Coordinates of C-alpha atoms in Angstrom, one line a residue:
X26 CA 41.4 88.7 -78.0
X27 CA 39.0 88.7 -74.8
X28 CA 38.9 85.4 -73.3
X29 CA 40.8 82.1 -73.0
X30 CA 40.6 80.1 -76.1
X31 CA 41.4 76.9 -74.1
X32 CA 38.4 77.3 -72.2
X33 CA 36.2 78.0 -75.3
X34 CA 38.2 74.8 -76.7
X35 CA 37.2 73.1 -73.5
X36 CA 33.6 74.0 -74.2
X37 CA 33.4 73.4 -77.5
X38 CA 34.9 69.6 -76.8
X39 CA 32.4 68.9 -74.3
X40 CA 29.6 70.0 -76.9
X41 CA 27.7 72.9 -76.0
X42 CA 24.0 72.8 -76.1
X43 CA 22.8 75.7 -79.0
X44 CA 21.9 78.3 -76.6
X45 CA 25.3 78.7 -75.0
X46 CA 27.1 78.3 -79.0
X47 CA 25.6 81.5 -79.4
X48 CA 26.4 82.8 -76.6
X49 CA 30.0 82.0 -77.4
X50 CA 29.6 83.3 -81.0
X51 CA 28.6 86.7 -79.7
X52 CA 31.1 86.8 -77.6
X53 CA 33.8 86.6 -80.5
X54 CA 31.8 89.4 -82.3
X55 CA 30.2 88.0 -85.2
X56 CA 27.6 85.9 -87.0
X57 CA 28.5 83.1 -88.9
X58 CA 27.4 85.4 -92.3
X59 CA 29.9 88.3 -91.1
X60 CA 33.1 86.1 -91.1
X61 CA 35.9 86.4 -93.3
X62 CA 37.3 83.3 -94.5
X63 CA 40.7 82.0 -95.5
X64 CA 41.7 80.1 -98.4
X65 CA 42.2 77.4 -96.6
X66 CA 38.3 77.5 -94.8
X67 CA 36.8 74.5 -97.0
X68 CA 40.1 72.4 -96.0
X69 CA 39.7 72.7 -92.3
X70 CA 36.2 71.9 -92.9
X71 CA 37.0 68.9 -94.7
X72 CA 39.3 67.2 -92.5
X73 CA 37.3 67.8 -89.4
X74 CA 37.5 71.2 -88.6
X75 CA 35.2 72.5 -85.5
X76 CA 35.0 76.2 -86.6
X77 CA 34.4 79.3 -84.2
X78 CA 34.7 82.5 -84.7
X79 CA 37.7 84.7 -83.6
X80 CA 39.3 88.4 -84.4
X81 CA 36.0 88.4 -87.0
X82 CA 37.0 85.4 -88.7
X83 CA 35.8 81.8 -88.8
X84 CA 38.7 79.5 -87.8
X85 CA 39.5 76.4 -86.5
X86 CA 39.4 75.9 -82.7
X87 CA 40.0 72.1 -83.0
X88 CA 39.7 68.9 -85.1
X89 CA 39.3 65.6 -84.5
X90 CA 41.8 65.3 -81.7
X91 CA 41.3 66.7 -78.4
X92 CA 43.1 69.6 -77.5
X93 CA 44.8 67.8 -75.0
X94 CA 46.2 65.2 -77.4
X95 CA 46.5 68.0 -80.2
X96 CA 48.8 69.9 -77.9
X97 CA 50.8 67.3 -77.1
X98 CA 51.1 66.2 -80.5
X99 CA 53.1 69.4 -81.6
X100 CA 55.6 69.3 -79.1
X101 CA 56.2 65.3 -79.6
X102 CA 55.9 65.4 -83.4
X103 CA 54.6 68.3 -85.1
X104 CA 51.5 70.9 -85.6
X105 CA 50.2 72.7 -88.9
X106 CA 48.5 76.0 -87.9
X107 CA 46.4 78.2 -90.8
X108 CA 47.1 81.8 -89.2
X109 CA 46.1 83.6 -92.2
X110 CA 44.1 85.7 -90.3
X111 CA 46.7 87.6 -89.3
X112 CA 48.4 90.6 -91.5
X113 CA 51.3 90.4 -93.2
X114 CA 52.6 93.6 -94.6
X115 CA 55.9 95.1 -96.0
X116 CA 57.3 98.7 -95.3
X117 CA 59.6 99.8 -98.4
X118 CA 61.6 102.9 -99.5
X119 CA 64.9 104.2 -97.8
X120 CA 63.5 105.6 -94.9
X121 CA 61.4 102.8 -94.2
X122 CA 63.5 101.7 -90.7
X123 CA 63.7 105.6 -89.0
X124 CA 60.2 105.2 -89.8
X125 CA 59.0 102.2 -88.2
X126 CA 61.8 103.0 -85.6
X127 CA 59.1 105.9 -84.2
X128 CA 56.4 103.6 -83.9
X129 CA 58.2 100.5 -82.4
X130 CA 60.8 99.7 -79.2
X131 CA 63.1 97.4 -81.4
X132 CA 66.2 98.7 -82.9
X133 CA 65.8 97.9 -86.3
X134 CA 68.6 99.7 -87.7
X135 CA 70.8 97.1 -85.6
X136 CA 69.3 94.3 -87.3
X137 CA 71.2 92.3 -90.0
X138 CA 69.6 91.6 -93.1
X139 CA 67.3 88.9 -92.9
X140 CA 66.9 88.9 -89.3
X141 CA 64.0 90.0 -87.1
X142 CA 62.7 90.2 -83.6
X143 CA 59.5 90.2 -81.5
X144 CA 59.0 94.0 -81.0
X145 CA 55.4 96.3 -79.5
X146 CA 54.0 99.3 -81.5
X147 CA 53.8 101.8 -78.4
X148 CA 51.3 104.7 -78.1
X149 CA 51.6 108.1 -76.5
X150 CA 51.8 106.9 -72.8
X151 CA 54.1 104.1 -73.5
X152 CA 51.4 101.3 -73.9
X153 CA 51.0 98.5 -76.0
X154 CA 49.1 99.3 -79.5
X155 CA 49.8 95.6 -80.4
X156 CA 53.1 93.1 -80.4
X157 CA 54.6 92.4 -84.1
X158 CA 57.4 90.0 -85.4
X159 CA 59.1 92.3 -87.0
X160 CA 62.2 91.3 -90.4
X161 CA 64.4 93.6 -91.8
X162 CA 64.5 91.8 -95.4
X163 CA 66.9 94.7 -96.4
X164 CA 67.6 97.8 -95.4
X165 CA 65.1 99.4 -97.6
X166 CA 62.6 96.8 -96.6
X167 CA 60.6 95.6 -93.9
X168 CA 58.1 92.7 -93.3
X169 CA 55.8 92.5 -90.5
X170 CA 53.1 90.5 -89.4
X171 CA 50.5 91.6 -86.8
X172 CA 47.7 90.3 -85.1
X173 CA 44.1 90.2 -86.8
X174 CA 42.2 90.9 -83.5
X175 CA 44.4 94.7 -83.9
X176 CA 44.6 94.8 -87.8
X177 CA 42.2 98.1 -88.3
X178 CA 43.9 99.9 -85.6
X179 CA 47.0 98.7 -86.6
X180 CA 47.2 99.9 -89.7
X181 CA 45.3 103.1 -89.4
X182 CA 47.9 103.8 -86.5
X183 CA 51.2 103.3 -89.5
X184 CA 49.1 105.1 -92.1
X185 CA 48.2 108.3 -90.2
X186 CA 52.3 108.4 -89.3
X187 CA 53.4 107.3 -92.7
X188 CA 51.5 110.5 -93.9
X189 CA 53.3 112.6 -91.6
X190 CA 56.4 111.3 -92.1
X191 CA 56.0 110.9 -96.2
X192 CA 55.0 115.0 -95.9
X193 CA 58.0 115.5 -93.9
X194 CA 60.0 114.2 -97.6
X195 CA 60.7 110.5 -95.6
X196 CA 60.9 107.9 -98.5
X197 CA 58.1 104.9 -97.4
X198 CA 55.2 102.9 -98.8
X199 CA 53.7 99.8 -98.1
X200 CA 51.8 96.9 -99.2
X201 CA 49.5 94.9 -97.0
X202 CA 50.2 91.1 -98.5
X203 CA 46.1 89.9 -98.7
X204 CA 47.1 87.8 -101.5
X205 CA 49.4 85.6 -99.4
X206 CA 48.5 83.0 -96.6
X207 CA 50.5 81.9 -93.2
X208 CA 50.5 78.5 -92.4
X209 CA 53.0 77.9 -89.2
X210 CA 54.5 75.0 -88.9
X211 CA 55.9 73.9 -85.1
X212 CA 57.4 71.0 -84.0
X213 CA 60.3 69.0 -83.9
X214 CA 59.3 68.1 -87.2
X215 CA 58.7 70.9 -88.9
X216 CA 62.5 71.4 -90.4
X217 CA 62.8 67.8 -91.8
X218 CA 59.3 67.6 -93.3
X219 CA 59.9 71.3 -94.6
X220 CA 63.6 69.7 -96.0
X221 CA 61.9 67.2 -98.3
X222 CA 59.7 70.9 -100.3
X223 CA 62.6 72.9 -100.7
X224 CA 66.1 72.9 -102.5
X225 CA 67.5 76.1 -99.6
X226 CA 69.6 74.0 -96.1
X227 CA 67.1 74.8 -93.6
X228 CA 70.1 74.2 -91.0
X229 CA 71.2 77.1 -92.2
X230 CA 68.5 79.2 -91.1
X231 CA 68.4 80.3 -87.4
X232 CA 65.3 81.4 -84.9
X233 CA 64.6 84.7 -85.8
X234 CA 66.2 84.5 -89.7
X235 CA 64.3 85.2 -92.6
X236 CA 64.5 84.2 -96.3
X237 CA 62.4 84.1 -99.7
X238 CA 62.5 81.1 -101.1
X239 CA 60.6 78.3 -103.1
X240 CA 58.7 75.6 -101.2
X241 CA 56.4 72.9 -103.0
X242 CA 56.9 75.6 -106.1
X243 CA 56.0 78.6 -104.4
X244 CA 57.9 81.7 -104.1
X245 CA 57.6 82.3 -100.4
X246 CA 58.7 84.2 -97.6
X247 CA 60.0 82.1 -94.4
X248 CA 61.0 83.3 -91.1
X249 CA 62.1 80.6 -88.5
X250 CA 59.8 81.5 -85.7
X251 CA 56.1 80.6 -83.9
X252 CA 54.4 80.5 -81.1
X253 CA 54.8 77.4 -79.3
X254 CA 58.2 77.7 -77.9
X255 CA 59.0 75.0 -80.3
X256 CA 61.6 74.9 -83.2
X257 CA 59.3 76.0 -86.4
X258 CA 58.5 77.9 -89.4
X259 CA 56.0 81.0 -90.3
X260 CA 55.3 80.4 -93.9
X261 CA 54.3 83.2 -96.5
X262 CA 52.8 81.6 -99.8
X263 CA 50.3 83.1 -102.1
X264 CA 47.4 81.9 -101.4
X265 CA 46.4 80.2 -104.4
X266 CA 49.5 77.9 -103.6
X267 CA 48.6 77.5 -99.9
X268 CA 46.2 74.0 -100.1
X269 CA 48.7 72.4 -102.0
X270 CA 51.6 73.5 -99.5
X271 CA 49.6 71.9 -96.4
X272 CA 48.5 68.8 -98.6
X273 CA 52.6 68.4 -99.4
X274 CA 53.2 69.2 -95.8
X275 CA 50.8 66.6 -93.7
X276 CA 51.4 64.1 -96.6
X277 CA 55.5 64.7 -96.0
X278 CA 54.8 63.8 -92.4
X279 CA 53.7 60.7 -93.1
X280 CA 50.8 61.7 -90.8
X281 CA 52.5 62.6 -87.6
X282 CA 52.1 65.9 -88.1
X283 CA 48.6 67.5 -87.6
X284 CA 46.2 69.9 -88.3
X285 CA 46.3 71.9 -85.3
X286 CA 43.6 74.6 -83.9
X287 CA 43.4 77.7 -82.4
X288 CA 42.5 75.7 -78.9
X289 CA 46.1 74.2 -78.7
X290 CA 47.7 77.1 -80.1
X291 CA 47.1 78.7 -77.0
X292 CA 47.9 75.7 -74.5
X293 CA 51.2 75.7 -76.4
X294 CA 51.8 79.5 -76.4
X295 CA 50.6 79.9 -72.3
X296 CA 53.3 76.9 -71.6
X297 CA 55.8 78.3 -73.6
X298 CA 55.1 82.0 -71.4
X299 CA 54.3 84.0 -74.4
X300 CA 51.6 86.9 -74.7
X301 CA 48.5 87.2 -75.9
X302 CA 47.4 90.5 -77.4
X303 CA 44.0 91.7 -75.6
X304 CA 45.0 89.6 -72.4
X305 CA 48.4 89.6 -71.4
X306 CA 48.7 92.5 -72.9
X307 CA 46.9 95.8 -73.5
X308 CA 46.8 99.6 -74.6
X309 CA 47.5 100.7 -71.3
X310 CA 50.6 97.7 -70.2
X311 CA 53.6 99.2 -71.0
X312 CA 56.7 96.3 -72.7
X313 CA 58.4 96.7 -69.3
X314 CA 55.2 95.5 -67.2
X315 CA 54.6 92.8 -69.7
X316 CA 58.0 91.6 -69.4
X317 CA 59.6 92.7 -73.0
X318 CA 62.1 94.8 -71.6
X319 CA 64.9 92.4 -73.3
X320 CA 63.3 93.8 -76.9
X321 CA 64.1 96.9 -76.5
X322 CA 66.7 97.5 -78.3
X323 CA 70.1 99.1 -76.3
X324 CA 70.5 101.9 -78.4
X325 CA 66.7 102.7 -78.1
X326 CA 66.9 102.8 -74.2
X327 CA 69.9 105.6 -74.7
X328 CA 68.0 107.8 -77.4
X329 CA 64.5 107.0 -77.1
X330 CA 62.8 108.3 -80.1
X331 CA 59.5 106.0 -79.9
X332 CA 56.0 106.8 -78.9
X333 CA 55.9 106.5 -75.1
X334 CA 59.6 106.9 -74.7
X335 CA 59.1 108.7 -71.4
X336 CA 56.9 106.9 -69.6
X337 CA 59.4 103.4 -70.8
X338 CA 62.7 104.4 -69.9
X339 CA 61.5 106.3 -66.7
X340 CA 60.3 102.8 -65.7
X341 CA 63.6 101.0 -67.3
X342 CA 65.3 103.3 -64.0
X343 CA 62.7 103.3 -61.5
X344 CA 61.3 99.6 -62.1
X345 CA 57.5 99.2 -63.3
X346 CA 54.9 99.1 -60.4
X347 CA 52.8 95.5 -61.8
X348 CA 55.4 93.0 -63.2
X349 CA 53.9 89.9 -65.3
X350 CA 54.6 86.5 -63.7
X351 CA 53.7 82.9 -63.9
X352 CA 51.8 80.5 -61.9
X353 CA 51.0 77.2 -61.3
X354 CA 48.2 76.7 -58.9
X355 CA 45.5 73.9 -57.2
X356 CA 42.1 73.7 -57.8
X357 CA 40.2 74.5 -60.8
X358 CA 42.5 76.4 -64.0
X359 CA 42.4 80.0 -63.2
X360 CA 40.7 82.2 -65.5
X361 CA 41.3 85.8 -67.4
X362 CA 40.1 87.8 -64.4
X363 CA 40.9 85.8 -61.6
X364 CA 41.6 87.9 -58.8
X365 CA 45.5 86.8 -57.0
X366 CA 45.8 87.8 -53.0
X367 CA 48.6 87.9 -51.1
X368 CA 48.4 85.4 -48.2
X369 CA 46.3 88.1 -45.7
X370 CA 43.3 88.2 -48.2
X371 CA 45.0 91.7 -49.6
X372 CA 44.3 92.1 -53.8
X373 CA 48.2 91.8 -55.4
X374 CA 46.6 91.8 -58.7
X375 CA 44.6 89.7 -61.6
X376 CA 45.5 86.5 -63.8
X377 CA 45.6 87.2 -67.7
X378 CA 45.7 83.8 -69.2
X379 CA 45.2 80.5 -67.1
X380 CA 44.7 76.9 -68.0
X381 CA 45.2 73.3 -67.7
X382 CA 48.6 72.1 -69.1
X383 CA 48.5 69.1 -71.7
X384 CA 52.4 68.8 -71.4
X385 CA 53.0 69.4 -67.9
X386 CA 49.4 68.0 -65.8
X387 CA 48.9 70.9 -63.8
X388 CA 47.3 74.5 -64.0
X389 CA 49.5 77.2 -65.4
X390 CA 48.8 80.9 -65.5
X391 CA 50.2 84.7 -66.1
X392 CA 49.1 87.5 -64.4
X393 CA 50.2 90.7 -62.9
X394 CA 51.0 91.6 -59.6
X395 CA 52.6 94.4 -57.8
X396 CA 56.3 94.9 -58.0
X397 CA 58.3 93.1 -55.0
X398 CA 55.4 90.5 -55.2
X399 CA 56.9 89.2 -58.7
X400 CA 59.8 87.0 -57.4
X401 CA 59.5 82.9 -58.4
X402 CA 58.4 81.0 -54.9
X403 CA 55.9 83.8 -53.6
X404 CA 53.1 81.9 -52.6
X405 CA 49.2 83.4 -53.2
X406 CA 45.6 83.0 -53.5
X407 CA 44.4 83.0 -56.8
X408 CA 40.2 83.4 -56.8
X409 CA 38.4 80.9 -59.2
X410 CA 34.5 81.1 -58.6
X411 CA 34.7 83.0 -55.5
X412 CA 36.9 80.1 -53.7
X413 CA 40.5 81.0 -53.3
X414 CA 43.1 78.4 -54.4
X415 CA 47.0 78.4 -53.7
X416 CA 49.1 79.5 -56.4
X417 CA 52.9 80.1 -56.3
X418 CA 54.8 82.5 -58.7
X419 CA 56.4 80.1 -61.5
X420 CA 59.4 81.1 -63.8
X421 CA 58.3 80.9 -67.2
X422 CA 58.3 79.7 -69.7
X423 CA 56.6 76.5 -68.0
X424 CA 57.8 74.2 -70.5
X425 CA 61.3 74.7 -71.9
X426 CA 61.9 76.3 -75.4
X427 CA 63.6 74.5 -78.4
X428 CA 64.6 77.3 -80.5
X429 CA 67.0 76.3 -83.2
X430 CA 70.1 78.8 -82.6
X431 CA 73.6 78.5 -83.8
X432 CA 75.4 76.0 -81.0

């Protein structure tokens, strides 16, 4: 998705005159009448809600909090994040992993049952169609969730392979879960509220694990994972449970954990150094370029077998050309766009994502530069408004992760 959300969250805080909310609105593609909403629309509206629309949906950018407070709320106690916008869908049938296996970098057939990883659907030249969490439930089934900004291309992508595989006598279907919600909930937090809905140990469940299960009554499917770098949960309920599951959840909380927007989902996701589809990465940024080359899998660098396969492992043993980095920076919180320069004035490359940090009080960003250039400590200019500003390259993430992983 085009654009920094924390700057439209910035904007939208500060309480744009009419002209520019329209501006903003075509920006993100649609008119208030063309948006989809989820179940949970008239519950964000309720409790404060400021919606925008995003990936052709209407969501909530913010509440009543700041972003700033919001942000730091979820790392100090907990957030409650309606992603339902995004598309869950499961792959079944005994070929279902060789399958997806061709259209992803991860190995999947390594995978233990109820485990998953963060893996890229790769095209023909090795670049990014879109990044997925990916489960292997069992080994005749798989459950992904992918972005909604890439849902139609995503899944006309896996349908026109399915049918070539399925003619080839491969074994697959799938069903794209539109009568379920995701709520995710982050924080340290999230496991002992979660505790008090369900009967399953939750200490038993690892980052990256995967179970069905009942919570607040609902059979649902839970993967302990997010997008904040904190410890958390991606919930899977059907929808007509999914009010009642965030009513059980805040209430459980005892307040401390909050309704969170899309503005702070994305402070928290650029301080915890993660990607976001259609700016950190693209069609034409390859996983090793963007950094992923840890997901792919080791038995997938050795046979290939993916779309792309070429162009990746050539770059596995050469090294990419562009590398994404960090940065923090002075001056003004660089921008998608923001051209970086090498000391001399010389172009090294372009920030992706840039902002100001709730947790940390300074300006992070990720960019890409030109390989050599990518090392933490390389000083730069980073261009915001036509007035350079220092930067140096940053290891990320910017703020550390809490994962919850056997000790």
């Amino acid at each position: 998705m085009r654009g920094s959300l924390w700057h439209l969250g910035q904007s939208v805080t500060r309480g744009l005159a009419q002209a520019d909310k329209k501006i903003v609105a075509r920006r993100f593609f649609a008119s208030e009448a063309d948006l989809k909403k989820t179940v949970l629309y008239d519950f964000h509206v309720a409790n404060g809600g400021k919606m925008v629309p995003f990936a052709g949906w209407s969501m909530p950018i913010q509440y009543k909090d700041s972003i700033m407070d919001s942000t730091l709320n979820c790392r100090q106690n907990g957030g409650l994040f309606d992603v339902s916008h995004m598309c869950g869908l499961s792959l079944k049938g005994k070929d279902c992993v060789p399958f997806l296996e061709k259209l992803v970098i991860a190995d999947v057939a390594g995978l233990a049952p109820g485990t998953g990883t963060l893996t890229v659907f790769t095209n023909e030249k090795g670049g990014a169609i879109d990044d997925s969490v990916i489960t292997k439930v069992k080994d005749d089934h798989i459950y992904l969730v992918v972005n909604a900004g890439c849902r139609d291309k995503d899944l006309a992508h896996i349908e026109e392979h399915m049918k070539a595989f399925k003619s080839k006598g491969g074994d697959v279907s799938w069903h794209i879960h539109d009568e379920r919600s995701l709520l995710a909930l982050q924080g340290p937090l999230a496991a002992p509220v979660l505790q008090h809905l369900t009967k399953d140990d939750l200490s038993k469940l690892y980052f990256g694990e995967f179970r069905i299960l009942g919570i607040n009554g609902a059979t649902c499917f839970l993967t302990r994972t997010g997008y904040t770098g904190e410890d958390g949960f991606e919930i899977s309920v059907p929808s007509e449970n999914a009010v009642d599951l965030a009513k059980a959840i805040l209430e459980r909380s005892e307040g401390k954990v909050r309704l969170t927007g899309l503005g702070a989902r994305d402070s928290l996701r650029l301080e915890a150094g993660l990607c976001l589809y259609g700016n950190d990465m693209e069609q034409h940024t390859t996983p090793v370029e963007a950094g992923l080359t840890w997901a792919i899998g080791k038995r997938r660098r050795a046979e290939g077998g993916f779309l792309g396969a070429e162009v990746i492992l050539k770059q596995l043993e050469e090294g990419p050309s562009l590398r994404r980095v960090g940065f923090t920076s002075s001056g003004p919180p660089p921008r998608s766009h923001s051209e970086i320069q090498d000391e001399k004035g010389n172009n090294i490359g372009e920030i992706t994502s840039g902002g100001f940090s709730p947790c940390l009080k300074k300006n992070i960003a990720m960019g890409y530069v030109k390989s050599g250039l990518h090392k933490a400590g390389t000083k730069a200019k980073i261009l915001v408004r036509g007035k350079a500003y220092d930067g140096v390259v940053t290891k990320m993430p910017f703020v550390p992760s809490k994962y919850y992983k056997p000790s």
